[in-house]
Amino acid sequence: MIEIFSRLRFRTKINLGLTLIVAFTSLIIAIFVIRMSSDALIEQSRKRGEVLAGNLALRAENPLLSVDLLNLGSMVNELKKADDEIVYAFIMDDQNRVLANTFSDGFPVQLKEANQSENNKINIVTIDTGKKRIFDFAAPIFLSDKKLGTVRIGLSRAGIQSVVQNLIFAIFALTGAVLLLAVLLSTQFARHLTFRLGSLQKHAEDIVATHLGPSLRKEEAKDEKFTDRFKRAITHPPKGDEIQELNNTFDAMGMSLACHIEDLQITEADLTRQKELLKTIINVSPDFVSLLGPQLTYLAVNKSYAEHLGRTEEEIIGLTDEELYPSETAAARMEEARMVLKSGRTVNKETREPETDEFSARWFHTIRVPVHGQNNNIIGVLSTSREITELKGYQAQLIQSQKMESIGKLAGGVAHEINTPLGIILGYAQLLQEDLNPDEQISKDIEIIEKQARVCRKIVADLLGFSRQNESEKITMCFNNSILEVVQLVSHTFKLEQVEISTELDDRFPIIHGDPEKLKQVWLNLLSNALEAIDEKGRIHISTQLDTNSMTITAIFADTGHGVEAKNINAIFDPFYSTKPVGKGTGLGLSVSFGIIKDHGGTIKAASPLPRPLRRTLNLPENAGPGTLFEVTLPLDDLSEEEQA
Amino acid sequence: MFKLRYTLPAILLLAGAAIYFFGSQPAEKIVRVDMSLREEVRVPEPRPAITYAYLPQYSHRVSYLRHSKLIDYLSRESGFTIRQVFPDTFEEHRRMVEDGEIDISFSNPMTYVSIAKSGARAFARIIEPSGSPTFRGQIITRKDNRAITRLKDCIGKTWIAVDPLSAGGYLFPLGLFLKNGIKESDFKEISFAPGPGGKQEKAVLAVYAGKYDFASIREGTLNVVRDKINIDKIRIVAETEPFPGWVYAARKGLSDNVVNKIKYCMFRMSMGDPKQAAILYQAGMRGIIPAEDSDYDPVRRLTEELGLNIDYGQQGGLK
């Protein structure tokens, strides 16, 4: 029922409502009016009957006393004739004997007892004859304390009923007319009301269709700005009732909204552009940028940082350091952030991230600054971290270089000074040798002195070489040949140690400009290092590769030895660095080689273990050691046209 | 604003109230009567009783009210059934006494004199409220009628009298006028109070209303109408000489036993007894005393002197 009602048109609802109200009100009024009118009529009729009966009783006193039956008879007959509504009238004496009556053919037997007056009041009963109802009035005639008789009058109710029926008909006719009028008026009213509401609905639909404000008329400029239309609507609103006012307000609201939306769209576009710009800037930066909230959760991170943590940006946002870092690191980081949040001081420090399985130790320069809110309170911590491992390496190298330079100078000076006495010791030892019988013990001792002196001179020579005190003589030479010469020299010894040397040299015979002797020293150093790295059986592979594009020649020394630990790979070129036990090596070989290659304008690099593709190329056995690879790159001498061809 | 849960009960309440009031009719007693059952009405026969009649100088109502208690008393005391009858006129009264329809007549002396001719005999007379067993006639006018101050001023004026046979109300005053040399023809008009009964009151009221210049009434009437008009506005112009008061007469042939018993009961009444006093007071008397026919000779003499014909049909006329 309620559903059906709610589905009705608003106009129908108004009509229905007004009709119901008018009908209901009319009904209630009609019921009351009919009730009151009929009551009043009946009451009036009763009073009239009482008056008539009372009058007759009064008039009948004298005739009753004088037993003037003729007079009594004429009284009742006159009364009946005078009024159509009087059905009957009769007068009884004190013994209820009928003295006069208006009945022409006998007196109704039951009528006498139908109404008995009590005391000296007029008693009224309704007599139902079966055909009609009659008001019966019994008026006693009292004189002094004695009852002389009773006057009875019957008053028809038909007259009253017909009046009441006429009244009911009139009221219902009037109600119908009013109802009809109300329906007509309500229809007009509803039409007027719904027209406005329809307009309101149209505007609402326009708003839903994103056409905020009143729809434009055809003659109006389509490209008119909302702001101008809004101003016009405010200054010249159409006149009307409350609904029209609501309509105007609605229009104004819609247009105001449209203006705001326009502004918002512009602002949004602007903001989006700025946001993208900022995001790009932050993401482009290789630094790790992050923003922590007051709860120490990540509010934003840049791409680099996300990649560094091995997660996506979305994953990181909302997490804390505890969920991203090992507990110790996390605690330290969080403590720092907490301190920044609390004190507002900037943290500027360099940290060393401990090495992991994947990465060696890395250095970071971290700056943490507080982010202030509108009330100047701290609402977050902005952190930027920049990896400075490389910088640190350069720093170390610089320090190393300076150290090397100082050691070199010192060692050169010392070597230069020691070289002279050593020469003298050697010379005198040789002179003594000549004078002594080689079989004598003393000659043998001098021979040991001479031998050890030579060892010393070799060390000194190496030191001089390291400090480049002795100038090298560079000539045009064949790169491959210098390697082959060394290989031939050591191959026999190496075979004895069960180490096989294989070569794969570029057959284009690259020519370089260098010091053959010093280069041979480098190759020898590399080969002897490789031999020492191989514990039992092993293999050393040497390959050369000419790169005409970069005008370089590269020699690769790969061995199957125990390799170098990743953390030490950068330290092996440091002077006096050695993995060998004390007395086995000086730790100068690789640093001397580094110096020679550098002197030739080339580079030397080490890698351990061997790269996988190389292992496959060399077809190394599975149980072979991880191996070490040295890569020496030297610039080519200017190639002849023939060679280039 | 109009929530259904408030509006609906209100409407239902209103509708309920309307229906309640529509349905609540005043208590009506309904009696079923079959009008088809009919019977012939017979004129009731009066029960045999001693009839008692009061000369209709007042209305039947007043007559009844005055004498009903006295009749009740007499019935009770004598053991007879006594019924009051109400003749409409003095003449009817006289006729009924003559015809024997009235056993005991209570009439004025003039009527008695008339009925005595048919054999009725006086046996008792009353003491008037004034305390005297006699009464007088009075000539009254409005107090503001300056034209009538003396008896002679009545000449040429309109006169309303009670009845041609009324003693105090006409004949006594007429005798007074004649004694003073004023004849009936000297008046502009002589009218008598119309209709049966209530004649004394009507005469007073006619003067009071200004319809007649003066009226003749029985002494004591003004007291009777005291509650109807302002009697201060009435002036008594003259009074007649006193005549014996109203008289109880038994019709001719009424048994002496009845008369004696009623006499006995009447004479026993005393103003000293509160109950009897109330009865007497209501009847407009202060006692009943024995009377004889000869007591009314002065009245007879008056009629003779006046030459009045007190017989019906020639009322008020001079012989």
Coordinates of N, CA and C in Angstrom, one line a residue, chain B residues 107-244:
Chain B
S107 N -73.3 28.8 49.1 CA -73.5 30.0 48.2 C -73.6 31.3 48.9
N108 N -73.7 32.3 48.1 CA -73.8 33.6 48.8 C -75.3 33.8 49.2
P109 N -75.5 34.8 50.0 CA -76.9 34.9 50.6 C -77.9 35.1 49.5
M110 N -77.6 35.9 48.4 CA -78.5 36.2 47.4 C -79.0 34.9 46.7
T111 N -78.0 34.0 46.4 CA -78.3 32.8 45.7 C -79.1 31.9 46.7
Y112 N -78.7 32.0 47.9 CA -79.5 31.2 48.9 C -80.9 31.6 48.9
V113 N -81.1 32.9 49.0 CA -82.5 33.4 49.0 C -83.2 32.8 47.8
S114 N -82.5 32.8 46.7 CA -83.1 32.3 45.5 C -83.4 30.8 45.6
I115 N -82.4 30.0 46.0 CA -82.7 28.5 46.1 C -83.6 28.1 47.2
A116 N -83.6 29.0 48.2 CA -84.5 28.7 49.3 C -85.9 28.6 48.9
K117 N -86.2 29.3 47.8 CA -87.6 29.2 47.3 C -87.9 27.8 46.8
S118 N -86.9 27.1 46.4 CA -87.2 25.7 45.9 C -87.1 24.7 47.1
G119 N -86.9 25.2 48.3 CA -87.0 24.3 49.4 C -85.7 24.0 50.1
A120 N -84.7 24.6 49.6 CA -83.3 24.4 50.2 C -83.3 25.2 51.5
R121 N -82.6 24.6 52.5 CA -82.7 25.2 53.8 C -81.2 25.4 54.3
A122 N -81.0 26.6 54.8 CA -79.7 26.9 55.4 C -79.5 26.2 56.7
F123 N -78.3 25.6 56.9 CA -78.0 25.0 58.1 C -76.7 25.5 58.8
A124 N -75.9 26.2 58.0 CA -74.6 26.7 58.5 C -74.2 27.9 57.8
R125 N -73.4 28.7 58.4 CA -72.8 29.9 57.7 C -71.4 30.0 58.2
I126 N -70.6 30.8 57.5 CA -69.2 30.8 57.8 C -68.8 32.1 58.5
I127 N -67.7 32.0 59.2 CA -67.1 33.2 59.7 C -66.1 33.7 58.7
E128 N -66.2 34.9 58.2 CA -65.3 35.5 57.2 C -63.9 35.6 57.6
P129 N -62.9 35.7 56.7 CA -61.5 35.9 57.2 C -61.4 37.1 58.0
S130 N -62.3 38.0 57.9 CA -62.2 39.2 58.7 C -62.6 38.9 60.2
G131 N -63.1 37.7 60.4 CA -63.5 37.3 61.7 C -65.0 37.5 62.0
S132 N -65.6 38.1 61.0 CA -67.1 38.4 61.2 C -67.9 37.4 60.4
P133 N -69.0 37.0 60.9 CA -69.9 36.1 60.1 C -70.6 36.8 59.0
T134 N -70.3 38.1 58.8 CA -71.0 38.9 57.8 C -70.0 39.3 56.7
F135 N -70.5 39.8 55.6 CA -69.5 40.3 54.6 C -70.2 41.5 53.8
R136 N -69.3 42.2 53.1 CA -69.8 43.4 52.5 C -69.4 43.4 51.0
G137 N -70.1 44.3 50.3 CA -69.7 44.5 48.9 C -68.8 45.7 48.9
Q138 N -67.9 45.8 47.9 CA -66.9 46.9 47.8 C -67.0 47.5 46.4
I139 N -66.9 48.8 46.3 CA -66.8 49.5 45.0 C -65.3 50.0 44.9
I140 N -64.6 49.4 43.9 CA -63.2 49.8 43.8 C -62.9 50.4 42.4
T141 N -61.8 51.2 42.5 CA -61.4 51.8 41.2 C -59.8 51.9 41.3
R142 N -59.2 52.3 40.2 CA -57.8 52.4 40.3 C -57.4 53.6 41.1
K143 N -56.4 53.5 41.9 CA -56.0 54.5 42.8 C -55.8 55.8 42.1
D144 N -55.2 55.7 40.8 CA -54.9 56.9 40.1 C -56.1 57.5 39.3
N145 N -57.3 56.9 39.5 CA -58.5 57.4 38.8 C -59.0 58.5 39.7
R146 N -58.7 59.7 39.3 CA -59.1 60.9 40.2 C -60.6 61.3 39.9
A147 N -61.1 60.7 38.8 CA -62.5 61.1 38.5 C -63.5 60.5 39.5
I148 N -63.1 59.4 40.1 CA -64.0 58.7 41.0 C -63.4 58.8 42.4
T149 N -64.0 59.6 43.2 CA -63.5 59.6 44.6 C -64.7 59.4 45.6
R150 N -65.9 59.7 45.1 CA -67.1 59.5 45.9 C -68.0 58.6 45.1
L151 N -69.1 58.1 45.8 CA -70.0 57.2 45.2 C -70.7 57.9 43.9
K152 N -71.0 59.1 44.1 CA -71.7 59.8 43.1 C -70.8 60.0 41.8
D153 N -69.5 59.9 42.0 CA -68.6 60.1 40.9 C -68.8 59.0 39.9
C154 N -69.4 57.9 40.3 CA -69.6 56.7 39.5 C -70.6 56.9 38.4
I155 N -71.4 58.0 38.6 CA -72.4 58.2 37.6 C -71.8 58.5 36.2
G156 N -72.3 57.9 35.2 CA -71.8 58.1 33.8 C -70.5 57.3 33.5
K157 N -70.2 56.5 34.5 CA -68.9 55.7 34.3 C -69.3 54.2 33.9
T158 N -68.2 53.5 33.5 CA -68.4 52.1 33.1 C -68.2 51.3 34.4
W159 N -69.1 50.3 34.5 CA -69.1 49.5 35.8 C -68.9 48.0 35.4
I160 N -68.0 47.4 36.0 CA -67.9 45.9 35.8 C -68.3 45.3 37.1
A161 N -69.3 44.4 37.0 CA -69.7 43.6 38.2 C -69.5 42.2 38.0
V162 N -69.6 41.4 39.1 CA -69.2 40.0 39.0 C -70.3 39.2 38.3
D163 N -71.5 39.3 38.8 CA -72.5 38.5 38.2 C -73.9 39.1 38.6
P164 N -74.8 39.0 37.8 CA -76.1 39.6 38.2 C -76.7 39.0 39.5
L165 N -76.2 37.8 39.8 CA -76.7 37.2 41.0 C -75.7 37.2 42.1
S166 N -74.6 37.8 41.9 CA -73.6 37.9 42.9 C -74.0 38.9 44.0
A167 N -73.9 38.5 45.2 CA -74.4 39.3 46.3 C -73.5 40.5 46.5
G168 N -72.2 40.1 47.0 CA -71.3 41.1 47.3 C -70.8 41.8 46.1
G169 N -70.8 41.0 45.0 CA -70.1 41.5 43.7 C -71.1 42.3 42.9
Y170 N -72.4 42.3 43.2 CA -73.2 43.2 42.4 C -74.4 43.7 43.1
L171 N -75.2 42.8 43.7 CA -76.4 43.2 44.3 C -76.3 44.1 45.5
F172 N -75.3 43.8 46.4 CA -75.1 44.7 47.5 C -74.7 46.1 47.1
P173 N -73.7 46.2 46.2 CA -73.3 47.5 45.7 C -74.4 48.2 44.9
L174 N -75.3 47.4 44.2 CA -76.4 48.1 43.5 C -77.4 48.7 44.4
G175 N -77.6 47.9 45.6 CA -78.5 48.4 46.6 C -77.9 49.7 47.2
L176 N -76.6 49.7 47.3 CA -76.0 51.0 47.9 C -76.2 52.1 46.9
F177 N -76.0 51.9 45.6 CA -76.2 52.9 44.6 C -77.7 53.4 44.7
L178 N -78.6 52.5 44.7 CA -80.0 52.8 44.7 C -80.4 53.7 45.9
K179 N -79.8 53.2 47.1 CA -80.1 54.0 48.3 C -79.6 55.4 48.2
N180 N -78.5 55.6 47.4 CA -78.0 56.9 47.2 C -78.6 57.6 46.0
G181 N -79.6 57.0 45.5 CA -80.3 57.7 44.4 C -79.7 57.5 43.1
I182 N -78.9 56.6 42.9 CA -78.2 56.4 41.6 C -78.8 55.1 41.0
K183 N -79.4 55.3 39.8 CA -80.1 54.2 39.2 C -79.1 53.5 38.2
E184 N -79.5 52.3 37.8 CA -78.7 51.6 36.8 C -78.5 52.3 35.5
S185 N -79.5 53.1 35.2 CA -79.4 53.8 33.9 C -78.5 55.0 34.0
D186 N -78.1 55.3 35.2 CA -77.1 56.5 35.4 C -75.7 56.1 35.0
F187 N -75.5 54.8 34.8 CA -74.1 54.4 34.5 C -74.0 54.4 33.0
K188 N -72.8 54.6 32.5 CA -72.6 54.6 31.1 C -72.7 53.1 30.6
E189 N -72.2 52.2 31.4 CA -72.3 50.8 31.0 C -72.2 49.9 32.2
I190 N -73.0 48.9 32.3 CA -72.8 47.9 33.4 C -72.5 46.6 32.7
S191 N -71.3 46.0 33.0 CA -70.9 44.7 32.4 C -70.7 43.7 33.5
F192 N -70.8 42.5 33.1 CA -70.6 41.4 34.1 C -69.4 40.6 33.6
A193 N -68.6 40.1 34.6 CA -67.4 39.3 34.3 C -67.8 38.1 33.4
P194 N -67.0 37.9 32.3 CA -67.4 36.9 31.4 C -67.0 35.5 31.8
G195 N -67.7 34.5 31.2 CA -67.3 33.1 31.4 C -67.6 32.5 32.7
P196 N -67.4 31.2 32.8 CA -67.7 30.5 34.0 C -66.6 30.7 35.0
G197 N -67.0 30.9 36.3 CA -66.0 30.9 37.4 C -65.0 32.1 37.2
G198 N -64.3 32.3 38.4 CA -63.3 33.3 38.4 C -63.8 34.7 38.2
K199 N -65.0 34.9 38.5 CA -65.7 36.2 38.1 C -65.2 37.4 39.0
Q200 N -65.0 37.1 40.3 CA -64.5 38.1 41.2 C -63.2 38.6 40.7
E201 N -62.3 37.7 40.4 CA -60.9 38.1 40.0 C -61.0 38.9 38.7
K202 N -61.8 38.4 37.8 CA -61.9 39.1 36.5 C -62.4 40.5 36.6
A203 N -63.3 40.8 37.6 CA -63.8 42.1 37.8 C -62.6 43.0 38.3
V204 N -61.9 42.5 39.3 CA -60.7 43.3 39.8 C -59.7 43.6 38.6
L205 N -59.4 42.5 37.9 CA -58.4 42.6 36.8 C -58.9 43.6 35.8
A206 N -60.2 43.6 35.5 CA -60.7 44.5 34.4 C -60.5 46.0 34.8
V207 N -60.7 46.3 36.1 CA -60.5 47.7 36.6 C -59.0 48.0 36.6
Y208 N -58.3 47.0 37.1 CA -56.8 47.2 37.2 C -56.2 47.5 35.8
A209 N -56.8 46.8 34.8 CA -56.3 47.0 33.5 C -56.8 48.3 32.9
G210 N -57.7 48.9 33.5 CA -58.2 50.2 33.0 C -59.3 50.1 32.0
K211 N -59.9 48.8 31.9 CA -60.9 48.6 30.9 C -62.3 49.2 31.4
Y212 N -62.5 49.2 32.7 CA -63.7 49.8 33.3 C -63.3 50.8 34.3
D213 N -64.2 51.7 34.6 CA -63.8 52.8 35.5 C -63.9 52.3 37.0
F214 N -64.9 51.5 37.3 CA -64.9 50.9 38.6 C -65.6 49.5 38.6
A215 N -65.4 48.8 39.7 CA -65.9 47.5 39.8 C -66.5 47.3 41.1
S216 N -67.5 46.3 41.2 CA -68.0 46.0 42.5 C -67.6 44.5 42.8
I217 N -67.1 44.3 44.0 CA -66.6 43.0 44.3 C -67.0 42.7 45.7
R218 N -66.8 41.4 46.0 CA -67.1 40.9 47.4 C -65.9 41.3 48.3
E219 N -66.2 41.6 49.5 CA -65.2 41.9 50.5 C -64.3 40.7 50.6
G220 N -62.9 40.9 50.5 CA -62.0 39.8 50.7 C -61.4 39.3 49.3
T221 N -62.0 39.8 48.3 CA -61.5 39.4 46.9 C -60.1 40.0 46.7
L222 N -59.9 41.2 47.2 CA -58.6 41.8 46.9 C -57.4 40.9 47.5
N223 N -57.8 40.2 48.6 CA -56.7 39.3 49.2 C -56.5 38.2 48.2
V224 N -57.6 37.7 47.6 CA -57.4 36.6 46.7 C -56.5 36.9 45.5
V225 N -56.6 38.2 45.0 CA -55.9 38.5 43.8 C -54.5 39.2 44.1
R226 N -54.2 39.1 45.4 CA -53.0 39.8 45.9 C -51.8 39.4 45.1
D227 N -51.8 38.1 44.8 CA -50.6 37.6 44.2 C -50.6 37.8 42.6
K228 N -51.7 38.3 42.1 CA -51.8 38.5 40.7 C -51.6 39.9 40.3
I229 N -52.0 40.8 41.1 CA -51.8 42.3 40.8 C -51.3 43.0 42.0
N230 N -50.9 44.2 41.8 CA -50.5 45.1 42.9 C -51.7 45.8 43.4
I231 N -52.2 45.3 44.6 CA -53.5 45.8 45.1 C -53.3 47.2 45.7
D232 N -52.1 47.6 45.8 CA -51.9 49.0 46.3 C -52.4 50.0 45.3
K233 N -52.5 49.6 44.1 CA -53.0 50.5 43.0 C -54.5 50.5 42.9
I234 N -55.1 49.8 43.8 CA -56.6 49.8 43.8 C -57.1 50.6 45.0
R235 N -58.1 51.3 44.8 CA -58.7 52.2 45.9 C -60.1 51.7 46.1
I236 N -60.5 51.5 47.3 CA -61.9 51.2 47.6 C -62.7 52.5 47.7
V237 N -63.6 52.7 46.8 CA -64.4 53.9 46.8 C -65.5 53.9 47.9
A238 N -66.2 52.7 48.0 CA -67.2 52.7 49.0 C -67.5 51.2 49.4
E239 N -68.1 51.0 50.5 CA -68.4 49.6 51.0 C -69.9 49.6 51.4
T240 N -70.5 48.4 51.2 CA -71.9 48.3 51.5 C -72.0 48.0 53.0
E241 N -73.3 47.9 53.5 CA -73.5 47.5 54.8 C -73.2 46.0 54.9
P242 N -72.9 45.4 56.1 CA -72.6 44.0 56.2 C -73.9 43.2 56.1
F243 N -73.8 42.1 55.4 CA -74.9 41.1 55.3 C -74.4 39.8 55.8
P244 N -75.3 38.9 56.2 CA -74.8 37.6 56.7 C -74.0 36.9 55.6

